N, C-alpha and C. Protein backbone atom coordinates (compact mmCIF):
# COMPACT_ATOMS: atom_id res chain seq x y z
N UNK A 1 12.42 10.73 -5.85
CA UNK A 1 11.21 10.63 -6.61
C UNK A 1 10.44 11.86 -5.83
N UNK A 2 9.71 11.78 -4.69
CA UNK A 2 9.03 13.02 -4.05
C UNK A 2 9.97 13.99 -3.56
N UNK A 3 9.78 15.04 -3.68
CA UNK A 3 10.38 16.13 -3.06
C UNK A 3 9.50 17.37 -2.60
N UNK A 4 9.94 17.98 -1.66
CA UNK A 4 9.11 19.16 -1.05
C UNK A 4 9.23 20.32 -2.13
N UNK A 5 8.39 20.90 -2.23
CA UNK A 5 8.08 22.25 -3.04
C UNK A 5 6.97 23.01 -2.32
N UNK A 6 7.63 23.94 -1.75
CA UNK A 6 6.57 24.86 -0.83
C UNK A 6 6.07 24.03 0.02
N UNK A 7 4.91 24.22 0.38
CA UNK A 7 3.90 23.25 1.21
C UNK A 7 3.52 22.04 0.55
N UNK A 8 3.82 21.46 -0.66
CA UNK A 8 3.58 20.30 -1.33
C UNK A 8 4.58 19.57 -1.49
N UNK A 9 4.18 18.16 -1.62
CA UNK A 9 5.01 17.01 -1.80
C UNK A 9 4.80 16.48 -3.44
N UNK A 10 5.53 16.73 -4.03
CA UNK A 10 5.58 16.70 -5.68
C UNK A 10 6.39 15.40 -6.10
N UNK A 11 5.91 14.75 -7.08
CA UNK A 11 6.59 13.59 -7.79
C UNK A 11 6.12 13.65 -9.20
N UNK A 12 6.85 13.09 -10.19
CA UNK A 12 6.41 12.71 -11.54
C UNK A 12 6.51 11.34 -11.90
N UNK A 13 5.33 10.96 -12.42
CA UNK A 13 5.12 9.37 -12.53
C UNK A 13 5.06 9.40 -13.94
N UNK A 14 5.71 8.02 -14.55
CA UNK A 14 5.57 7.87 -15.99
C UNK A 14 4.16 6.97 -16.06
N UNK A 15 3.92 6.72 -17.28
CA UNK A 15 2.63 6.00 -17.65
C UNK A 15 2.65 4.70 -16.74
N UNK A 16 3.59 3.92 -16.89
CA UNK A 16 3.51 2.46 -16.47
C UNK A 16 3.44 2.69 -14.80
N UNK A 17 4.06 3.58 -14.02
CA UNK A 17 4.05 3.97 -12.82
C UNK A 17 2.39 4.31 -12.50
N UNK A 18 1.70 5.19 -13.12
CA UNK A 18 0.37 5.42 -12.99
C UNK A 18 -0.50 4.30 -13.00
N UNK A 19 -0.34 3.28 -14.05
CA UNK A 19 -1.03 2.40 -14.10
C UNK A 19 -0.88 1.37 -13.06
N UNK A 20 0.18 1.26 -12.71
CA UNK A 20 0.65 0.16 -11.53
C UNK A 20 -0.04 0.86 -10.37
N UNK A 21 0.14 1.95 -9.96
CA UNK A 21 -0.41 2.32 -8.80
C UNK A 21 -1.94 2.48 -8.57
N UNK A 22 -2.39 2.77 -9.80
CA UNK A 22 -3.99 2.70 -10.07
C UNK A 22 -4.32 1.28 -9.85
N UNK A 23 -3.63 0.43 -10.24
CA UNK A 23 -4.37 -1.09 -9.98
C UNK A 23 -4.00 -1.32 -8.52
N UNK A 24 -2.83 -1.12 -7.83
CA UNK A 24 -2.75 -1.60 -6.75
C UNK A 24 -3.84 -0.79 -5.74
N UNK A 25 -3.94 0.51 -6.00
CA UNK A 25 -4.82 1.16 -5.03
C UNK A 25 -6.33 0.60 -5.13
N UNK A 26 -6.77 0.21 -6.52
CA UNK A 26 -8.03 -0.37 -6.80
C UNK A 26 -8.07 -1.71 -6.22
N UNK A 27 -7.22 -2.40 -6.29
CA UNK A 27 -7.12 -3.63 -5.60
C UNK A 27 -7.24 -3.65 -4.01
N UNK A 28 -6.51 -2.81 -3.42
CA UNK A 28 -6.86 -2.51 -1.93
C UNK A 28 -8.43 -2.19 -1.84
N UNK A 29 -9.04 -1.44 -2.41
CA UNK A 29 -10.38 -1.01 -2.42
C UNK A 29 -11.06 -2.12 -2.48
N UNK A 30 -10.91 -2.93 -3.53
CA UNK A 30 -11.70 -4.13 -3.93
C UNK A 30 -11.73 -5.13 -2.56
N UNK A 31 -10.48 -5.27 -2.27
CA UNK A 31 -10.09 -6.15 -1.12
C UNK A 31 -10.96 -5.77 -0.04
N UNK A 32 -10.87 -4.40 0.33
CA UNK A 32 -11.92 -3.77 1.43
C UNK A 32 -13.34 -3.75 1.22
N UNK A 33 -13.69 -3.91 0.11
CA UNK A 33 -15.32 -4.04 -0.22
C UNK A 33 -15.82 -5.39 -0.60
N UNK A 34 -15.70 -5.52 -1.71
CA UNK A 34 -16.09 -6.83 -2.27
C UNK A 34 -15.55 -8.14 -1.78
N UNK A 35 -14.30 -7.81 -1.75
CA UNK A 35 -13.64 -9.19 -1.22
C UNK A 35 -13.30 -9.25 0.12
N UNK A 36 -13.88 -8.33 0.99
CA UNK A 36 -13.61 -8.55 2.39
C UNK A 36 -14.11 -9.70 3.02
N UNK A 37 -13.07 -10.61 3.52
CA UNK A 37 -13.16 -11.97 4.10
C UNK A 37 -12.30 -12.07 5.20
N UNK A 38 -12.91 -12.22 6.63
CA UNK A 38 -11.93 -12.25 7.76
C UNK A 38 -11.18 -13.59 7.55
N UNK A 39 -11.52 -14.60 6.89
CA UNK A 39 -10.45 -15.81 6.80
C UNK A 39 -9.47 -15.42 5.83
N UNK A 40 -9.28 -14.23 5.02
CA UNK A 40 -8.31 -13.97 4.31
C UNK A 40 -7.19 -13.42 5.06
N UNK A 41 -6.02 -14.22 4.86
CA UNK A 41 -4.72 -13.78 5.61
C UNK A 41 -4.26 -12.37 5.48
N UNK A 42 -4.84 -11.67 4.32
CA UNK A 42 -4.56 -10.38 4.07
C UNK A 42 -5.25 -9.38 4.82
N UNK A 43 -6.45 -9.51 4.96
CA UNK A 43 -7.46 -9.15 5.96
C UNK A 43 -6.90 -9.06 7.20
N UNK A 44 -6.58 -10.42 7.87
CA UNK A 44 -5.92 -10.49 9.00
C UNK A 44 -4.71 -9.54 9.22
N UNK A 45 -3.99 -9.54 8.37
CA UNK A 45 -2.77 -8.50 8.64
C UNK A 45 -3.00 -7.11 8.53
N UNK A 46 -4.25 -6.50 7.70
CA UNK A 46 -4.58 -5.35 7.79
C UNK A 46 -5.67 -4.95 8.80
N UNK A 47 -6.19 -6.04 9.42
CA UNK A 47 -6.84 -5.80 10.59
C UNK A 47 -6.57 -6.78 11.76
N UNK A 48 -5.30 -6.74 12.39
CA UNK A 48 -4.95 -7.73 13.31
C UNK A 48 -6.10 -7.52 14.52
N UNK A 49 -6.02 -8.72 15.28
CA UNK A 49 -6.82 -8.94 16.37
C UNK A 49 -6.06 -7.88 17.48
N UNK A 50 -6.79 -7.06 18.28
CA UNK A 50 -6.14 -6.30 19.33
C UNK A 50 -5.96 -7.28 20.54
N UNK A 51 -6.66 -8.36 20.58
CA UNK A 51 -6.45 -8.96 21.81
C UNK A 51 -6.31 -10.58 21.15
N UNK A 52 -5.09 -10.89 20.82
CA UNK A 52 -4.80 -12.19 20.13
C UNK A 52 -5.31 -13.42 21.10
N UNK A 53 -4.96 -13.10 22.41
CA UNK A 53 -5.35 -14.20 23.18
C UNK A 53 -6.73 -14.35 23.67
N UNK A 54 -7.44 -13.37 23.30
CA UNK A 54 -8.96 -13.33 23.96
C UNK A 54 -9.66 -13.20 22.70
N UNK A 55 -10.45 -14.27 21.98
CA UNK A 55 -11.22 -14.00 20.87
C UNK A 55 -12.52 -13.32 21.03
N UNK A 56 -13.00 -13.38 22.10
CA UNK A 56 -14.26 -12.88 22.54
C UNK A 56 -13.97 -11.23 22.52
N UNK A 57 -13.05 -10.72 23.27
CA UNK A 57 -12.79 -9.41 23.18
C UNK A 57 -12.35 -8.86 21.84
N UNK A 58 -11.44 -9.54 21.34
CA UNK A 58 -11.00 -9.09 20.08
C UNK A 58 -12.34 -8.88 18.95
N UNK A 59 -13.20 -9.75 19.07
CA UNK A 59 -14.63 -9.63 18.22
C UNK A 59 -15.14 -8.28 18.80
N UNK A 60 -15.27 -8.17 19.97
CA UNK A 60 -16.11 -6.91 20.70
C UNK A 60 -15.51 -5.78 20.05
N UNK A 61 -14.11 -5.58 20.13
CA UNK A 61 -13.29 -4.37 19.46
C UNK A 61 -13.44 -4.31 18.24
N UNK A 62 -13.54 -5.32 17.11
CA UNK A 62 -13.69 -5.24 16.00
C UNK A 62 -15.00 -4.81 15.85
N UNK A 63 -15.86 -5.19 16.28
CA UNK A 63 -17.35 -4.75 16.27
C UNK A 63 -17.54 -3.31 16.22
N UNK A 64 -16.68 -2.46 16.97
CA UNK A 64 -16.78 -1.23 17.10
C UNK A 64 -15.93 -0.21 16.15
N UNK A 65 -14.75 -0.98 15.91
CA UNK A 65 -13.81 -0.18 15.09
C UNK A 65 -13.57 -0.58 13.82
N UNK A 66 -14.21 -1.80 13.35
CA UNK A 66 -13.86 -2.16 12.12
C UNK A 66 -14.30 -1.32 10.99
N UNK A 67 -15.58 -1.06 10.93
CA UNK A 67 -16.09 -0.21 10.07
C UNK A 67 -15.49 1.18 9.78
N UNK A 68 -15.09 1.82 10.78
CA UNK A 68 -14.38 3.03 10.64
C UNK A 68 -13.01 2.57 10.14
N UNK A 69 -12.53 1.75 10.52
CA UNK A 69 -11.21 1.62 9.84
C UNK A 69 -11.03 1.25 8.54
N UNK A 70 -12.05 0.33 8.11
CA UNK A 70 -12.07 0.16 6.62
C UNK A 70 -12.47 1.05 5.80
N UNK A 71 -13.25 2.12 6.38
CA UNK A 71 -13.64 3.51 5.65
C UNK A 71 -12.61 4.26 5.54
N UNK A 72 -11.67 4.23 6.53
CA UNK A 72 -10.43 5.13 6.45
C UNK A 72 -9.58 4.45 5.27
N UNK A 73 -9.27 3.33 5.55
CA UNK A 73 -8.28 2.48 4.35
C UNK A 73 -8.75 2.81 2.98
N UNK A 74 -10.02 2.63 2.62
CA UNK A 74 -10.66 2.86 1.51
C UNK A 74 -10.48 4.35 0.87
N UNK A 75 -10.69 4.97 1.95
CA UNK A 75 -10.52 6.80 1.72
C UNK A 75 -9.02 6.89 1.42
N UNK A 76 -7.95 6.37 2.09
CA UNK A 76 -6.65 6.53 1.98
C UNK A 76 -6.34 5.97 0.67
N UNK A 77 -6.83 4.81 0.14
CA UNK A 77 -6.30 4.27 -1.18
C UNK A 77 -7.18 5.17 -2.38
N UNK A 78 -8.39 5.72 -1.96
CA UNK A 78 -9.08 6.73 -2.66
C UNK A 78 -8.18 7.88 -2.98
N UNK A 79 -7.45 8.35 -2.12
CA UNK A 79 -6.50 9.58 -2.10
C UNK A 79 -5.43 9.21 -3.32
N UNK A 80 -4.90 8.16 -3.19
CA UNK A 80 -3.98 7.66 -4.58
C UNK A 80 -4.67 7.81 -5.63
N UNK A 81 -5.66 7.22 -6.03
CA UNK A 81 -6.55 7.28 -7.10
C UNK A 81 -6.97 8.49 -7.64
N UNK A 82 -7.36 9.51 -6.69
CA UNK A 82 -7.69 10.79 -6.83
C UNK A 82 -6.50 11.71 -7.39
N UNK A 83 -5.44 11.57 -6.79
CA UNK A 83 -4.27 12.44 -6.91
C UNK A 83 -3.48 11.88 -8.39
N UNK A 84 -3.70 10.70 -8.73
CA UNK A 84 -2.71 10.27 -9.94
C UNK A 84 -3.16 11.08 -11.11
N UNK A 85 -2.38 11.42 -11.93
CA UNK A 85 -2.61 11.88 -13.30
C UNK A 85 -3.23 11.18 -14.18
N UNK A 86 -3.57 11.45 -15.27
CA UNK A 86 -4.24 10.59 -16.32
C UNK A 86 -3.35 9.50 -16.76
N UNK A 87 -3.73 9.05 -17.93
CA UNK A 87 -3.09 7.63 -18.32
C UNK A 87 -1.87 7.86 -18.89
N UNK A 88 -1.71 9.27 -19.21
CA UNK A 88 -0.31 9.74 -20.00
C UNK A 88 0.75 9.98 -18.95
N UNK A 89 0.52 9.66 -17.88
CA UNK A 89 1.50 10.11 -16.77
C UNK A 89 1.46 11.51 -16.44
N UNK A 90 2.34 11.99 -15.61
CA UNK A 90 2.57 13.31 -15.02
C UNK A 90 2.90 13.60 -13.53
N UNK A 91 2.46 14.81 -13.18
CA UNK A 91 2.95 15.12 -11.97
C UNK A 91 1.86 15.13 -10.80
N UNK A 92 2.17 14.72 -9.55
CA UNK A 92 1.39 14.70 -8.42
C UNK A 92 2.02 15.73 -7.48
N UNK A 93 0.81 16.39 -7.07
CA UNK A 93 1.20 17.32 -6.04
C UNK A 93 0.32 16.96 -4.81
N UNK A 94 0.68 16.83 -3.69
CA UNK A 94 0.14 16.36 -2.41
C UNK A 94 0.24 17.35 -1.32
N UNK A 95 -0.76 17.75 -0.58
CA UNK A 95 -0.56 18.52 0.68
C UNK A 95 -0.18 17.56 1.78
N UNK A 96 0.07 18.31 2.74
CA UNK A 96 0.36 17.28 3.88
C UNK A 96 -0.69 16.02 4.34
N UNK A 97 -1.91 16.61 4.36
CA UNK A 97 -2.88 15.69 4.40
C UNK A 97 -3.18 14.39 3.66
N UNK A 98 -2.88 14.82 2.37
CA UNK A 98 -2.81 13.82 1.19
C UNK A 98 -1.85 12.84 1.29
N UNK A 99 -0.44 13.57 1.49
CA UNK A 99 0.83 12.88 1.74
C UNK A 99 0.70 11.77 2.78
N UNK A 100 -0.03 12.29 3.99
CA UNK A 100 -0.14 11.06 5.00
C UNK A 100 -1.03 10.07 4.55
N UNK A 101 -2.18 10.28 3.87
CA UNK A 101 -3.03 9.37 3.58
C UNK A 101 -2.24 8.36 2.33
N UNK A 102 -1.53 8.76 1.57
CA UNK A 102 -0.78 8.14 0.53
C UNK A 102 0.34 7.19 1.43
N UNK A 103 0.83 7.75 2.36
CA UNK A 103 1.74 6.80 3.30
C UNK A 103 0.88 5.59 3.85
N UNK A 104 -0.12 5.91 4.34
CA UNK A 104 -0.74 4.91 4.92
C UNK A 104 -1.48 3.81 3.98
N UNK A 105 -1.89 4.29 2.66
CA UNK A 105 -2.32 3.43 1.76
C UNK A 105 -1.13 2.77 1.21
N UNK A 106 0.12 3.26 0.82
CA UNK A 106 1.00 2.58 0.54
C UNK A 106 1.41 1.68 1.32
N UNK A 107 1.58 1.65 2.75
CA UNK A 107 1.74 0.85 3.90
C UNK A 107 0.52 -0.52 3.52
N UNK A 108 -0.62 -0.06 3.35
CA UNK A 108 -1.66 -1.22 3.43
C UNK A 108 -1.20 -2.11 2.09
N UNK A 109 -0.98 -1.45 1.03
CA UNK A 109 -0.69 -2.07 -0.31
C UNK A 109 0.55 -3.30 0.00
N UNK A 110 1.44 -2.59 0.77
CA UNK A 110 2.88 -3.30 0.90
C UNK A 110 2.46 -4.59 1.80
N UNK A 111 1.75 -4.25 2.93
CA UNK A 111 1.32 -5.32 3.74
C UNK A 111 0.43 -6.50 2.98
N UNK A 112 -0.34 -6.09 2.28
CA UNK A 112 -1.21 -7.14 1.34
C UNK A 112 -0.49 -7.79 0.49
N UNK A 113 0.38 -7.07 -0.30
CA UNK A 113 1.27 -7.78 -1.13
C UNK A 113 2.31 -8.73 -0.46
N UNK A 114 2.79 -8.38 0.63
CA UNK A 114 3.71 -9.10 1.51
C UNK A 114 3.06 -10.36 1.97
N UNK A 115 2.03 -10.35 2.08
CA UNK A 115 1.38 -11.61 2.81
C UNK A 115 1.11 -12.35 1.49
N UNK A 116 0.78 -11.95 0.40
CA UNK A 116 0.52 -12.75 -0.83
C UNK A 116 1.88 -13.43 -1.50
N UNK A 117 2.89 -12.59 -1.02
CA UNK A 117 4.09 -12.98 -1.82
C UNK A 117 4.82 -14.09 -0.58
N UNK A 118 4.44 -14.00 0.60
CA UNK A 118 5.28 -14.86 1.55
C UNK A 118 6.26 -13.92 2.08
N UNK A 119 6.24 -12.51 1.92
CA UNK A 119 7.37 -12.04 2.59
C UNK A 119 7.37 -11.94 4.08
N UNK A 120 8.35 -12.05 4.68
CA UNK A 120 8.38 -12.16 6.22
C UNK A 120 9.45 -11.27 6.77
N UNK A 121 9.26 -10.90 8.02
CA UNK A 121 10.43 -9.96 8.54
C UNK A 121 11.74 -10.62 8.42
N UNK A 122 12.78 -10.07 7.78
CA UNK A 122 14.12 -10.57 7.58
C UNK A 122 14.16 -11.22 6.18
N UNK A 123 13.15 -11.22 5.17
CA UNK A 123 13.25 -11.54 4.01
C UNK A 123 14.25 -10.39 3.22
N UNK A 124 15.05 -11.26 2.42
CA UNK A 124 15.82 -10.42 1.87
C UNK A 124 15.09 -10.17 0.38
N UNK A 125 14.74 -9.20 0.13
CA UNK A 125 13.95 -8.86 -1.23
C UNK A 125 14.82 -9.00 -2.55
N UNK A 126 15.91 -8.40 -2.19
CA UNK A 126 16.90 -8.69 -3.49
C UNK A 126 17.33 -10.07 -3.70
N UNK A 127 17.36 -10.83 -2.78
CA UNK A 127 17.54 -12.34 -2.89
C UNK A 127 16.40 -13.16 -3.56
N UNK A 128 15.27 -12.62 -3.18
CA UNK A 128 14.01 -13.25 -3.51
C UNK A 128 13.95 -12.80 -4.94
N UNK A 129 14.05 -11.66 -5.29
CA UNK A 129 13.92 -11.22 -6.64
C UNK A 129 14.98 -11.98 -7.53
N UNK A 130 15.92 -11.97 -7.25
CA UNK A 130 17.11 -12.89 -7.89
C UNK A 130 16.83 -14.20 -8.41
N UNK A 131 16.28 -14.87 -7.10
CA UNK A 131 15.52 -16.33 -7.28
C UNK A 131 14.45 -16.35 -8.31
N UNK A 132 13.57 -15.43 -8.09
CA UNK A 132 12.59 -15.39 -8.99
C UNK A 132 12.72 -15.07 -10.61
N UNK A 133 13.92 -14.21 -10.73
CA UNK A 133 14.32 -14.09 -12.12
C UNK A 133 15.22 -15.17 -12.60
N UNK A 134 15.84 -15.99 -11.79
CA UNK A 134 16.48 -16.92 -12.22
C UNK A 134 15.54 -18.29 -12.46
N UNK A 135 14.44 -18.44 -11.97
CA UNK A 135 13.48 -19.48 -11.98
C UNK A 135 12.77 -19.12 -13.29
N UNK A 136 12.21 -17.85 -13.50
CA UNK A 136 11.63 -17.55 -14.69
C UNK A 136 11.33 -15.88 -14.73
N UNK A 137 12.41 -15.51 -15.57
CA UNK A 137 12.36 -13.92 -15.97
C UNK A 137 10.86 -13.26 -16.10
N UNK A 138 10.07 -13.99 -16.68
CA UNK A 138 8.83 -13.32 -17.08
C UNK A 138 7.74 -13.93 -16.33
N UNK A 139 8.02 -14.41 -15.11
CA UNK A 139 6.76 -14.75 -14.11
C UNK A 139 6.02 -13.68 -13.68
N UNK A 140 4.77 -13.91 -13.07
CA UNK A 140 4.28 -12.94 -12.12
C UNK A 140 4.89 -12.64 -10.82
N UNK A 141 5.38 -13.69 -10.36
CA UNK A 141 6.11 -13.42 -9.28
C UNK A 141 7.33 -12.39 -9.09
N UNK A 142 8.06 -12.54 -10.36
CA UNK A 142 9.03 -11.26 -10.52
C UNK A 142 8.50 -9.82 -10.97
N UNK A 143 7.29 -9.88 -11.42
CA UNK A 143 6.54 -8.53 -11.57
C UNK A 143 5.88 -8.07 -10.36
N UNK A 144 5.47 -9.02 -9.41
CA UNK A 144 4.77 -8.55 -8.30
C UNK A 144 5.93 -8.30 -7.19
N UNK A 145 6.93 -8.81 -7.08
CA UNK A 145 8.08 -8.54 -6.13
C UNK A 145 8.66 -7.23 -6.69
N UNK A 146 8.64 -6.75 -8.03
CA UNK A 146 9.09 -5.68 -8.48
C UNK A 146 8.08 -4.59 -7.94
N UNK A 147 6.83 -4.59 -8.11
CA UNK A 147 6.18 -3.59 -7.48
C UNK A 147 5.99 -3.75 -5.99
N UNK A 148 6.18 -4.70 -5.37
CA UNK A 148 6.36 -4.57 -3.94
C UNK A 148 7.59 -3.50 -3.51
N UNK A 149 8.66 -3.79 -4.30
CA UNK A 149 9.89 -3.30 -3.90
C UNK A 149 9.71 -1.65 -4.38
N UNK A 150 9.07 -1.41 -5.57
CA UNK A 150 8.69 -0.18 -5.93
C UNK A 150 7.83 0.67 -4.98
N UNK A 151 6.95 -0.01 -4.60
CA UNK A 151 5.99 0.73 -3.34
C UNK A 151 6.76 0.99 -2.25
N UNK A 152 7.87 0.11 -1.94
CA UNK A 152 8.59 0.62 -0.73
C UNK A 152 9.44 1.76 -0.90
N UNK A 153 10.09 1.81 -2.19
CA UNK A 153 10.79 2.96 -2.70
C UNK A 153 9.97 4.14 -2.71
N UNK A 154 8.80 4.05 -3.14
CA UNK A 154 7.90 5.17 -3.14
C UNK A 154 7.57 5.69 -1.68
N UNK A 155 7.12 4.76 -0.79
CA UNK A 155 6.94 5.01 0.63
C UNK A 155 7.96 5.58 1.34
N UNK A 156 9.33 5.28 1.02
CA UNK A 156 10.47 6.00 1.61
C UNK A 156 10.47 7.19 0.94
N UNK A 157 10.48 7.33 -0.31
CA UNK A 157 10.76 8.73 -0.82
C UNK A 157 9.91 9.72 -0.28
N UNK A 158 8.58 9.38 -0.03
CA UNK A 158 7.36 10.24 0.43
C UNK A 158 7.81 10.72 1.93
N UNK A 159 8.26 9.59 2.57
CA UNK A 159 8.45 9.86 3.96
C UNK A 159 9.76 10.66 4.21
N UNK A 160 10.54 10.52 3.65
CA UNK A 160 11.92 11.31 3.32
C UNK A 160 11.46 13.17 3.14
N UNK A 161 10.64 13.17 2.22
CA UNK A 161 10.08 14.40 1.62
C UNK A 161 9.37 14.93 2.96
N UNK A 162 8.66 14.26 3.61
CA UNK A 162 7.75 14.68 4.55
C UNK A 162 8.73 15.05 6.03
N UNK A 163 9.70 14.40 6.08
CA UNK A 163 10.64 14.77 7.30
C UNK A 163 11.70 15.91 6.99
N UNK A 164 11.96 16.03 5.81
CA UNK A 164 13.14 17.13 5.40
C UNK A 164 12.55 18.26 5.82
């Protein structure tokens, strides 16, 4: 998907891919703004406690760092939204800084979806998807697992373009 062309990282996105990426990035922004809730396991995954065994120290670190981290995550999701072509699909051209922001935003989106979908380390995504299709091929779980897999593919593609 992504390939290096000169000093840019380029990919062409179909209409449906643009819609999915726009929705995913917008949901991350919403989670970090209107829906920001420390009791949400997704927020806990995106902002893990630095000191898991010391809640007071963890709260102190969070007090000084959370605002900047939240702003950076919103800006990174915004980098996806800003670079996406219109609703008709088309080419995305990223410089190195934008490509790094996309990588971080894709990672945040995958972490958030992974929590919601119950994906754990060692989960066989193909098996999960097969089971979901067998249970109900038109379920939202099938769609969500497919989006999760697509985001991983996109992230890997961009990472490979960056290191080539």
